[in-house]
């Protein structure tokens, strides 16, 4: 299986790095208009092929991942239209808000590829990403199974209805930034309480990793784990109540709603 990644920016680069770290049976070629990012990829992963010619990259690929800004999609797809108009290929777009039917119109013609609209987050570069995806009406189940195999080394993937994609984007793709802001805030609080910055960051990161591990191992709801560490009259419940008085839960939900 050969994958072409069109665009070596934050998301395209993250996906290429994730596949390069994990795959032995899949070859990756990355295309980008400038060579600086391509050189960085090659220095890190010498087995990755690179080019500045999008159509050339897509021509020999089974799966073409288009990782460019939404307003660049028309231009980029137009430049590869003759190559993409092939029902044997699968086109994966990670351009936020550009839905499968729009991509079909951009490609045009009778020979339409399978089209997948995916929203990953940048943690795919480490194999711990979250990917929501949906497929065009003409994409069959075998192609979706192919996507599951392709996305597996990047993290966890979930196929959803098109109407759910914006929610997935808010929770997972934007959610990386929100999680980072929580980490930053907790580190700053730890420093105020007397920890050194590096000590506070290690503690916060390990605590978050531990929280995820508990939920994963126990299959519990977060509030069940909260109950285990909140004793009557204790410091944890006082801290939680102070956060809620400051609007913690409401702020998180408002932020997610604003991200749709």
PDB file of C-alpha atoms in Angstrom:
ATOM      1  CA  UNK A   1       0.000   0.000   0.000  1.00  0.00           C
ATOM      2  CA  UNK A   2       1.364   3.387  -0.972  1.00  0.00           C
ATOM      3  CA  UNK A   3       0.170   6.577   0.679  1.00  0.00           C
ATOM      4  CA  UNK A   4       0.718  10.050  -0.748  1.00  0.00           C
ATOM      5  CA  UNK A   5       0.399  12.943   1.695  1.00  0.00           C
ATOM      6  CA  UNK A   6      -0.249  16.224  -0.078  1.00  0.00           C
ATOM      7  CA  UNK A   7       0.949  18.979   2.236  1.00  0.00           C
ATOM      8  CA  UNK A   8       3.733  18.772   4.827  1.00  0.00           C
ATOM      9  CA  UNK A   9       2.300  21.272   7.304  1.00  0.00           C
ATOM     10  CA  UNK A  10       1.278  20.556  10.888  1.00  0.00           C
ATOM     11  CA  UNK A  11      -1.327  17.915  10.084  1.00  0.00           C
ATOM     12  CA  UNK A  12       0.185  16.394   6.963  1.00  0.00           C
ATOM     13  CA  UNK A  13       3.570  16.228   8.650  1.00  0.00           C
ATOM     14  CA  UNK A  14       2.045  14.679  11.785  1.00  0.00           C
ATOM     15  CA  UNK A  15       0.300  11.935   9.803  1.00  0.00           C
ATOM     16  CA  UNK A  16       3.394  11.191   7.724  1.00  0.00           C
ATOM     17  CA  UNK A  17       5.493  10.921  10.893  1.00  0.00           C
ATOM     18  CA  UNK A  18       2.937   8.629  12.522  1.00  0.00           C
ATOM     19  CA  UNK A  19       2.948   6.241   9.577  1.00  0.00           C
ATOM     20  CA  UNK A  20       6.723   6.384   9.211  1.00  0.00           C
ATOM     21  CA  UNK A  21       7.175   5.439  12.880  1.00  0.00           C
ATOM     22  CA  UNK A  22       4.761   2.529  12.757  1.00  0.00           C
ATOM     23  CA  UNK A  23       4.580   1.029   9.305  1.00  0.00           C
ATOM     24  CA  UNK A  24       6.847  -1.438   7.596  1.00  0.00           C
ATOM     25  CA  UNK A  25       4.513  -2.553   4.807  1.00  0.00           C
ATOM     26  CA  UNK A  26       3.328   0.874   3.701  1.00  0.00           C
ATOM     27  CA  UNK A  27       5.430   3.379   1.811  1.00  0.00           C
ATOM     28  CA  UNK A  28       4.855   7.096   2.270  1.00  0.00           C
ATOM     29  CA  UNK A  29       5.524   9.902  -0.187  1.00  0.00           C
ATOM     30  CA  UNK A  30       4.995  13.508   0.852  1.00  0.00           C
ATOM     31  CA  UNK A  31       4.507  16.450  -1.494  1.00  0.00           C
ATOM     32  CA  UNK A  32       4.899  20.112  -0.567  1.00  0.00           C
ATOM     33  CA  UNK A  33       5.515  23.260  -2.645  1.00  0.00           C
ATOM     34  CA  UNK A  34       8.604  24.255  -0.634  1.00  0.00           C
ATOM     35  CA  UNK A  35      11.442  21.946   0.310  1.00  0.00           C
ATOM     36  CA  UNK A  36      12.183  23.124   3.874  1.00  0.00           C
ATOM     37  CA  UNK A  37       9.534  20.938   5.515  1.00  0.00           C
ATOM     38  CA  UNK A  38      10.315  18.060   3.174  1.00  0.00           C
ATOM     39  CA  UNK A  39      13.980  18.191   4.125  1.00  0.00           C
ATOM     40  CA  UNK A  40      13.047  18.095   7.805  1.00  0.00           C
ATOM     41  CA  UNK A  41      10.924  14.989   7.207  1.00  0.00           C
ATOM     42  CA  UNK A  42      13.668  13.250   5.270  1.00  0.00           C
ATOM     43  CA  UNK A  43      16.237  14.057   7.943  1.00  0.00           C
ATOM     44  CA  UNK A  44      13.968  12.483  10.560  1.00  0.00           C
ATOM     45  CA  UNK A  45      12.741   9.564   8.433  1.00  0.00           C
ATOM     46  CA  UNK A  46      15.064   8.762   5.498  1.00  0.00           C
ATOM     47  CA  UNK A  47      12.628   6.146   4.133  1.00  0.00           C
ATOM     48  CA  UNK A  48       9.995   8.790   3.359  1.00  0.00           C
ATOM     49  CA  UNK A  49       9.975   9.850  -0.298  1.00  0.00           C
ATOM     50  CA  UNK A  50       9.456  13.537  -1.011  1.00  0.00           C
ATOM     51  CA  UNK A  51       8.560  15.676  -4.012  1.00  0.00           C
ATOM     52  CA  UNK A  52       7.280  19.120  -4.884  1.00  0.00           C
ATOM     53  CA  UNK A  53       4.936  17.710  -7.561  1.00  0.00           C
ATOM     54  CA  UNK A  54       1.497  16.851  -6.144  1.00  0.00           C
ATOM     55  CA  UNK A  55       0.280  15.010  -9.220  1.00  0.00           C
ATOM     56  CA  UNK A  56       3.458  12.930  -9.345  1.00  0.00           C
ATOM     57  CA  UNK A  57       3.027  11.924  -5.704  1.00  0.00           C
ATOM     58  CA  UNK A  58      -0.631  11.014  -6.194  1.00  0.00           C
ATOM     59  CA  UNK A  59      -0.134   9.118  -9.439  1.00  0.00           C
ATOM     60  CA  UNK A  60       1.587   6.098  -7.923  1.00  0.00           C
ATOM     61  CA  UNK A  61      -0.364   6.084  -4.630  1.00  0.00           C
ATOM     62  CA  UNK A  62      -3.270   3.872  -3.637  1.00  0.00           C
ATOM     63  CA  UNK A  63      -4.420   6.420  -1.044  1.00  0.00           C
ATOM     64  CA  UNK A  64      -4.051  10.186  -1.452  1.00  0.00           C
ATOM     65  CA  UNK A  65      -4.280  12.205   1.773  1.00  0.00           C
ATOM     66  CA  UNK A  66      -4.907  15.880   1.047  1.00  0.00           C
ATOM     67  CA  UNK A  67      -3.715  17.886   4.052  1.00  0.00           C
ATOM     68  CA  UNK A  68      -3.969  21.511   2.948  1.00  0.00           C
ATOM     69  CA  UNK A  69      -5.938  24.517   4.174  1.00  0.00           C
ATOM     70  CA  UNK A  70      -9.625  24.503   3.169  1.00  0.00           C
ATOM     71  CA  UNK A  71      -9.241  27.535   0.918  1.00  0.00           C
ATOM     72  CA  UNK A  72      -6.454  25.753  -0.980  1.00  0.00           C
ATOM     73  CA  UNK A  73      -8.487  22.643  -1.739  1.00  0.00           C
ATOM     74  CA  UNK A  74      -9.960  23.797  -5.065  1.00  0.00           C
ATOM     75  CA  UNK A  75      -6.534  24.731  -6.417  1.00  0.00           C
ATOM     76  CA  UNK A  76      -4.773  21.604  -5.121  1.00  0.00           C
ATOM     77  CA  UNK A  77      -7.460  19.159  -6.219  1.00  0.00           C
ATOM     78  CA  UNK A  78      -7.714  20.908  -9.574  1.00  0.00           C
ATOM     79  CA  UNK A  79      -4.014  20.350 -10.141  1.00  0.00           C
ATOM     80  CA  UNK A  80      -4.427  16.604  -9.588  1.00  0.00           C
ATOM     81  CA  UNK A  81      -7.895  16.126 -11.126  1.00  0.00           C
ATOM     82  CA  UNK A  82      -6.767  13.805 -13.914  1.00  0.00           C
ATOM     83  CA  UNK A  83      -4.878  11.625 -11.440  1.00  0.00           C
ATOM     84  CA  UNK A  84      -7.599  11.530  -8.785  1.00  0.00           C
ATOM     85  CA  UNK A  85     -10.400  10.655 -11.240  1.00  0.00           C
ATOM     86  CA  UNK A  86      -9.771   6.946 -10.748  1.00  0.00           C
ATOM     87  CA  UNK A  87     -12.188   4.628  -8.964  1.00  0.00           C
ATOM     88  CA  UNK A  88      -9.303   2.451  -7.795  1.00  0.00           C
ATOM     89  CA  UNK A  89      -7.918   5.260  -5.622  1.00  0.00           C
ATOM     90  CA  UNK A  90      -9.039   6.479  -2.219  1.00  0.00           C
ATOM     91  CA  UNK A  91      -8.896  10.211  -1.499  1.00  0.00           C
ATOM     92  CA  UNK A  92      -8.727  11.255   2.149  1.00  0.00           C
ATOM     93  CA  UNK A  93      -9.288  14.933   2.894  1.00  0.00           C
ATOM     94  CA  UNK A  94      -8.378  16.427   6.275  1.00  0.00           C
ATOM     95  CA  UNK A  95      -9.410  19.952   5.272  1.00  0.00           C
ATOM     96  CA  UNK A  96     -11.853  21.051   7.967  1.00  0.00           C
ATOM     97  CA  UNK A  97     -15.362  21.739   6.690  1.00  0.00           C
ATOM     98  CA  UNK A  98     -14.782  20.513   3.121  1.00  0.00           C
ATOM     99  CA  UNK A  99     -17.336  17.717   2.818  1.00  0.00           C
ATOM    100  CA  UNK A 100     -17.154  14.668   0.510  1.00  0.00           C
ATOM    101  CA  UNK A 101     -19.725  15.968  -1.992  1.00  0.00           C
ATOM    102  CA  UNK A 102     -17.688  19.168  -2.415  1.00  0.00           C
ATOM    103  CA  UNK A 103     -14.584  17.116  -3.189  1.00  0.00           C
ATOM    104  CA  UNK A 104     -16.552  15.055  -5.710  1.00  0.00           C
ATOM    105  CA  UNK A 105     -17.555  18.263  -7.486  1.00  0.00           C
ATOM    106  CA  UNK A 106     -13.932  19.425  -7.515  1.00  0.00           C
ATOM    107  CA  UNK A 107     -12.777  16.164  -9.106  1.00  0.00           C
ATOM    108  CA  UNK A 108     -15.702  15.761 -11.512  1.00  0.00           C
ATOM    109  CA  UNK A 109     -15.948  13.167 -14.241  1.00  0.00           C
ATOM    110  CA  UNK A 110     -17.332   9.630 -14.270  1.00  0.00           C
ATOM    111  CA  UNK A 111     -14.397   7.823 -12.649  1.00  0.00           C
ATOM    112  CA  UNK A 112     -14.880   8.889  -9.038  1.00  0.00           C
ATOM    113  CA  UNK A 113     -12.504   7.638  -6.311  1.00  0.00           C
ATOM    114  CA  UNK A 114     -13.642   6.608  -2.848  1.00  0.00           C
ATOM    115  CA  UNK A 115     -13.695   9.770  -0.742  1.00  0.00           C
ATOM    116  CA  UNK A 116     -13.069   9.935   2.992  1.00  0.00           C
ATOM    117  CA  UNK A 117     -13.398  13.113   5.065  1.00  0.00           C
ATOM    118  CA  UNK A 118     -11.261  12.776   8.197  1.00  0.00           C
ATOM    119  CA  UNK A 119     -10.481  15.022  11.138  1.00  0.00           C
ATOM    120  CA  UNK A 120      -7.414  13.861  13.092  1.00  0.00           C
ATOM    121  CA  UNK A 121      -5.561  15.656  15.845  1.00  0.00           C
ATOM    122  CA  UNK A 122      -1.824  16.303  15.932  1.00  0.00           C
ATOM    123  CA  UNK A 123      -1.153  13.457  18.370  1.00  0.00           C
ATOM    124  CA  UNK A 124      -1.283  11.110  15.348  1.00  0.00           C
ATOM    125  CA  UNK A 125       2.439  11.817  15.024  1.00  0.00           C
ATOM    126  CA  UNK A 126       3.008   9.796  18.221  1.00  0.00           C
ATOM    127  CA  UNK A 127       0.466   7.040  17.558  1.00  0.00           C
ATOM    128  CA  UNK A 128      -1.894   8.458  20.204  1.00  0.00           C
ATOM    129  CA  UNK A 129      -4.173  10.507  17.987  1.00  0.00           C
ATOM    130  CA  UNK A 130      -7.945  10.598  17.663  1.00  0.00           C
ATOM    131  CA  UNK A 131      -9.471  10.494  14.191  1.00  0.00           C
ATOM    132  CA  UNK A 132     -13.127  10.984  13.287  1.00  0.00           C
ATOM    133  CA  UNK A 133     -14.033  10.177   9.693  1.00  0.00           C
ATOM    134  CA  UNK A 134     -16.977   9.817   7.369  1.00  0.00           C
ATOM    135  CA  UNK A 135     -17.284   8.534   3.816  1.00  0.00           C
ATOM    136  CA  UNK A 136     -19.022   9.564   0.625  1.00  0.00           C
ATOM    137  CA  UNK A 137     -22.209   7.704  -0.271  1.00  0.00           C
ATOM    138  CA  UNK A 138     -20.407   5.801  -3.034  1.00  0.00           C
ATOM    139  CA  UNK A 139     -17.598   4.551  -0.766  1.00  0.00           C
ATOM    140  CA  UNK A 140     -18.090   0.859   0.004  1.00  0.00           C
ATOM    141  CA  UNK A 141     -17.487  -1.015   3.250  1.00  0.00           C
ATOM    142  CA  UNK A 142     -14.195  -2.503   2.028  1.00  0.00           C
ATOM    143  CA  UNK A 143     -12.694   0.976   1.628  1.00  0.00           C
ATOM    144  CA  UNK A 144     -13.830   1.915   5.146  1.00  0.00           C
ATOM    145  CA  UNK A 145     -12.162  -1.216   6.500  1.00  0.00           C
ATOM    146  CA  UNK A 146      -9.030  -0.151   4.603  1.00  0.00           C
ATOM    147  CA  UNK A 147      -9.221   3.201   6.411  1.00  0.00           C
ATOM    148  CA  UNK A 148      -9.450   1.479   9.787  1.00  0.00           C
ATOM    149  CA  UNK A 149      -6.256  -0.417   9.017  1.00  0.00           C
ATOM    150  CA  UNK A 150      -4.549   2.704   7.720  1.00  0.00           C
ATOM    151  CA  UNK A 151      -5.513   4.833  10.727  1.00  0.00           C
ATOM    152  CA  UNK A 152      -4.769   2.158  13.358  1.00  0.00           C
ATOM    153  CA  UNK A 153      -1.054   3.038  13.795  1.00  0.00           C
ATOM    154  CA  UNK A 154      -1.992   6.707  14.283  1.00  0.00           C
ATOM    155  CA  UNK A 155      -4.265   6.117  17.284  1.00  0.00           C
ATOM    156  CA  UNK A 156      -8.018   5.560  17.661  1.00  0.00           C
ATOM    157  CA  UNK A 157     -10.430   6.124  14.761  1.00  0.00           C
ATOM    158  CA  UNK A 158     -14.204   6.288  14.689  1.00  0.00           C
ATOM    159  CA  UNK A 159     -16.477   6.329  11.630  1.00  0.00           C
ATOM    160  CA  UNK A 160     -19.398   8.699  12.243  1.00  0.00           C
ATOM    161  CA  UNK A 161     -22.192  10.370  10.331  1.00  0.00           C
ATOM    162  CA  UNK A 162     -21.350  13.564   8.497  1.00  0.00           C
ATOM    163  CA  UNK A 163     -23.474  15.611  10.918  1.00  0.00           C
ATOM    164  CA  UNK A 164     -21.237  14.463  13.801  1.00  0.00           C
ATOM    165  CA  UNK A 165     -17.944  15.556  12.238  1.00  0.00           C
ATOM    166  CA  UNK A 166     -18.012  19.091  13.640  1.00  0.00           C
ATOM    167  CA  UNK A 167     -18.539  17.693  17.156  1.00  0.00           C
ATOM    168  CA  UNK A 168     -15.627  15.329  16.679  1.00  0.00           C
ATOM    169  CA  UNK A 169     -13.473  18.202  15.482  1.00  0.00           C
ATOM    170  CA  UNK A 170     -14.295  20.277  18.572  1.00  0.00           C
ATOM    171  CA  UNK A 171     -13.719  17.455  21.053  1.00  0.00           C
ATOM    172  CA  UNK A 172     -10.604  15.875  19.529  1.00  0.00           C
ATOM    173  CA  UNK A 173      -8.877  18.164  17.038  1.00  0.00           C
ATOM    174  CA  UNK A 174      -9.461  21.448  18.865  1.00  0.00           C
ATOM    175  CA  UNK A 175      -9.415  19.448  22.083  1.00  0.00           C
ATOM    176  CA  UNK A 176      -5.639  19.032  21.905  1.00  0.00           C
ATOM    177  CA  UNK A 177      -5.268  22.792  22.353  1.00  0.00           C
ATOM    178  CA  UNK A 178      -7.759  22.810  25.227  1.00  0.00           C
ATOM    179  CA  UNK A 179      -5.897  20.002  26.994  1.00  0.00           C
ATOM    180  CA  UNK A 180      -2.625  21.910  26.563  1.00  0.00           C
ATOM    181  CA  UNK A 181      -4.194  24.996  28.137  1.00  0.00           C
ATOM    182  CA  UNK A 182      -5.295  22.929  31.139  1.00  0.00           C
ATOM    183  CA  UNK A 183      -1.759  21.584  31.493  1.00  0.00           C
ATOM    184  CA  UNK A 184      -0.332  25.088  31.331  1.00  0.00           C
ATOM    185  CA  UNK A 185      -2.779  26.368  33.939  1.00  0.00           C
ATOM    186  CA  UNK A 186      -2.119  23.454  36.287  1.00  0.00           C
ATOM    187  CA  UNK A 187       1.635  23.908  35.935  1.00  0.00           C
ATOM    188  CA  UNK A 188       1.332  27.609  36.751  1.00  0.00           C
ATOM    189  CA  UNK A 189      -0.753  26.720  39.794  1.00  0.00           C
ATOM    190  CA  UNK A 190       1.844  24.185  40.889  1.00  0.00           C
ATOM    191  CA  UNK A 191       4.592  26.784  40.612  1.00  0.00           C
ATOM    192  CA  UNK A 192       2.565  29.228  42.696  1.00  0.00           C
ATOM    193  CA  UNK A 193       2.248  26.525  45.354  1.00  0.00           C
ATOM    194  CA  UNK A 194       6.007  25.975  45.439  1.00  0.00           C
ATOM    195  CA  UNK A 195       6.988  23.408  42.802  1.00  0.00           C
ATOM    196  CA  UNK A 196       9.661  24.097  40.215  1.00  0.00           C
ATOM    197  CA  UNK A 197       8.201  24.483  36.698  1.00  0.00           C
ATOM    198  CA  UNK A 198       9.755  21.260  35.386  1.00  0.00           C
ATOM    199  CA  UNK A 199       8.565  19.354  38.464  1.00  0.00           C
ATOM    200  CA  UNK A 200       5.050  20.736  38.108  1.00  0.00           C
ATOM    201  CA  UNK A 201       4.861  19.843  34.411  1.00  0.00           C
ATOM    202  CA  UNK A 202       6.023  16.273  34.994  1.00  0.00           C
ATOM    203  CA  UNK A 203       3.470  15.909  37.799  1.00  0.00           C
ATOM    204  CA  UNK A 204       0.593  17.291  35.727  1.00  0.00           C
ATOM    205  CA  UNK A 205       1.446  15.179  32.669  1.00  0.00           C
ATOM    206  CA  UNK A 206       1.757  12.006  34.733  1.00  0.00           C
ATOM    207  CA  UNK A 207      -1.491  12.765  36.560  1.00  0.00           C
ATOM    208  CA  UNK A 208      -3.365  13.168  33.271  1.00  0.00           C
ATOM    209  CA  UNK A 209      -1.822   9.961  31.922  1.00  0.00           C
ATOM    210  CA  UNK A 210      -2.869   8.212  35.128  1.00  0.00           C
ATOM    211  CA  UNK A 211      -6.432   9.522  34.865  1.00  0.00           C
ATOM    212  CA  UNK A 212      -6.738   8.174  31.328  1.00  0.00           C
ATOM    213  CA  UNK A 213      -5.219   4.834  32.377  1.00  0.00           C
ATOM    214  CA  UNK A 214      -7.732   4.490  35.231  1.00  0.00           C
ATOM    215  CA  UNK A 215     -10.712   5.111  32.949  1.00  0.00           C
ATOM    216  CA  UNK A 216      -9.320   2.703  30.378  1.00  0.00           C
ATOM    217  CA  UNK A 217      -8.520  -0.050  32.883  1.00  0.00           C
ATOM    218  CA  UNK A 218     -11.683   0.219  34.962  1.00  0.00           C
ATOM    219  CA  UNK A 219     -14.188   1.153  32.263  1.00  0.00           C
ATOM    220  CA  UNK A 220     -15.666   3.694  34.629  1.00  0.00           C
ATOM    221  CA  UNK A 221     -17.339   7.082  34.223  1.00  0.00           C
ATOM    222  CA  UNK A 222     -15.045   9.991  35.208  1.00  0.00           C
ATOM    223  CA  UNK A 223     -17.324  10.927  38.101  1.00  0.00           C
ATOM    224  CA  UNK A 224     -16.888   7.468  39.624  1.00  0.00           C
ATOM    225  CA  UNK A 225     -13.138   8.059  39.808  1.00  0.00           C
ATOM    226  CA  UNK A 226     -13.742  11.550  41.197  1.00  0.00           C
ATOM    227  CA  UNK A 227     -15.836  10.047  44.004  1.00  0.00           C
ATOM    228  CA  UNK A 228     -12.915   7.825  45.027  1.00  0.00           C
ATOM    229  CA  UNK A 229     -10.749  10.847  45.893  1.00  0.00           C
ATOM    230  CA  UNK A 230     -13.322  13.250  47.327  1.00  0.00           C
ATOM    231  CA  UNK A 231     -13.815  12.656  51.049  1.00  0.00           C
ATOM    232  CA  UNK A 232     -16.386  14.633  53.057  1.00  0.00           C
ATOM    233  CA  UNK A 233     -14.897  17.935  54.123  1.00  0.00           C
ATOM    234  CA  UNK A 234     -11.666  17.137  52.244  1.00  0.00           C
ATOM    235  CA  UNK A 235      -9.391  19.346  50.200  1.00  0.00           C
ATOM    236  CA  UNK A 236     -10.296  17.748  46.827  1.00  0.00           C
ATOM    237  CA  UNK A 237     -13.985  18.594  47.045  1.00  0.00           C
ATOM    238  CA  UNK A 238     -13.103  22.132  48.122  1.00  0.00           C
ATOM    239  CA  UNK A 239     -10.878  22.468  45.090  1.00  0.00           C
ATOM    240  CA  UNK A 240     -13.519  21.056  42.744  1.00  0.00           C
ATOM    241  CA  UNK A 241     -16.197  23.366  44.130  1.00  0.00           C
ATOM    242  CA  UNK A 242     -13.898  26.383  43.747  1.00  0.00           C
ATOM    243  CA  UNK A 243     -13.282  25.442  40.093  1.00  0.00           C
ATOM    244  CA  UNK A 244     -17.012  25.072  39.457  1.00  0.00           C
ATOM    245  CA  UNK A 245     -17.700  28.444  41.095  1.00  0.00           C
ATOM    246  CA  UNK A 246     -15.241  29.895  38.578  1.00  0.00           C
ATOM    247  CA  UNK A 247     -17.182  28.233  35.753  1.00  0.00           C
ATOM    248  CA  UNK A 248     -14.914  25.285  34.927  1.00  0.00           C
ATOM    249  CA  UNK A 249     -17.458  22.878  33.393  1.00  0.00           C
ATOM    250  CA  UNK A 250     -19.500  25.641  31.774  1.00  0.00           C
ATOM    251  CA  UNK A 251     -16.351  27.157  30.241  1.00  0.00           C
ATOM    252  CA  UNK A 252     -15.294  23.832  28.732  1.00  0.00           C
ATOM    253  CA  UNK A 253     -18.729  23.256  27.194  1.00  0.00           C
ATOM    254  CA  UNK A 254     -18.917  26.817  25.887  1.00  0.00           C
ATOM    255  CA  UNK A 255     -15.488  26.422  24.311  1.00  0.00           C
ATOM    256  CA  UNK A 256     -16.556  23.223  22.556  1.00  0.00           C
ATOM    257  CA  UNK A 257     -19.741  24.839  21.275  1.00  0.00           C
ATOM    258  CA  UNK A 258     -17.728  27.768  19.913  1.00  0.00           C
ATOM    259  CA  UNK A 259     -15.463  25.328  18.047  1.00  0.00           C
ATOM    260  CA  UNK A 260     -18.230  23.872  15.870  1.00  0.00           C
TER     261      UNK A 260
END
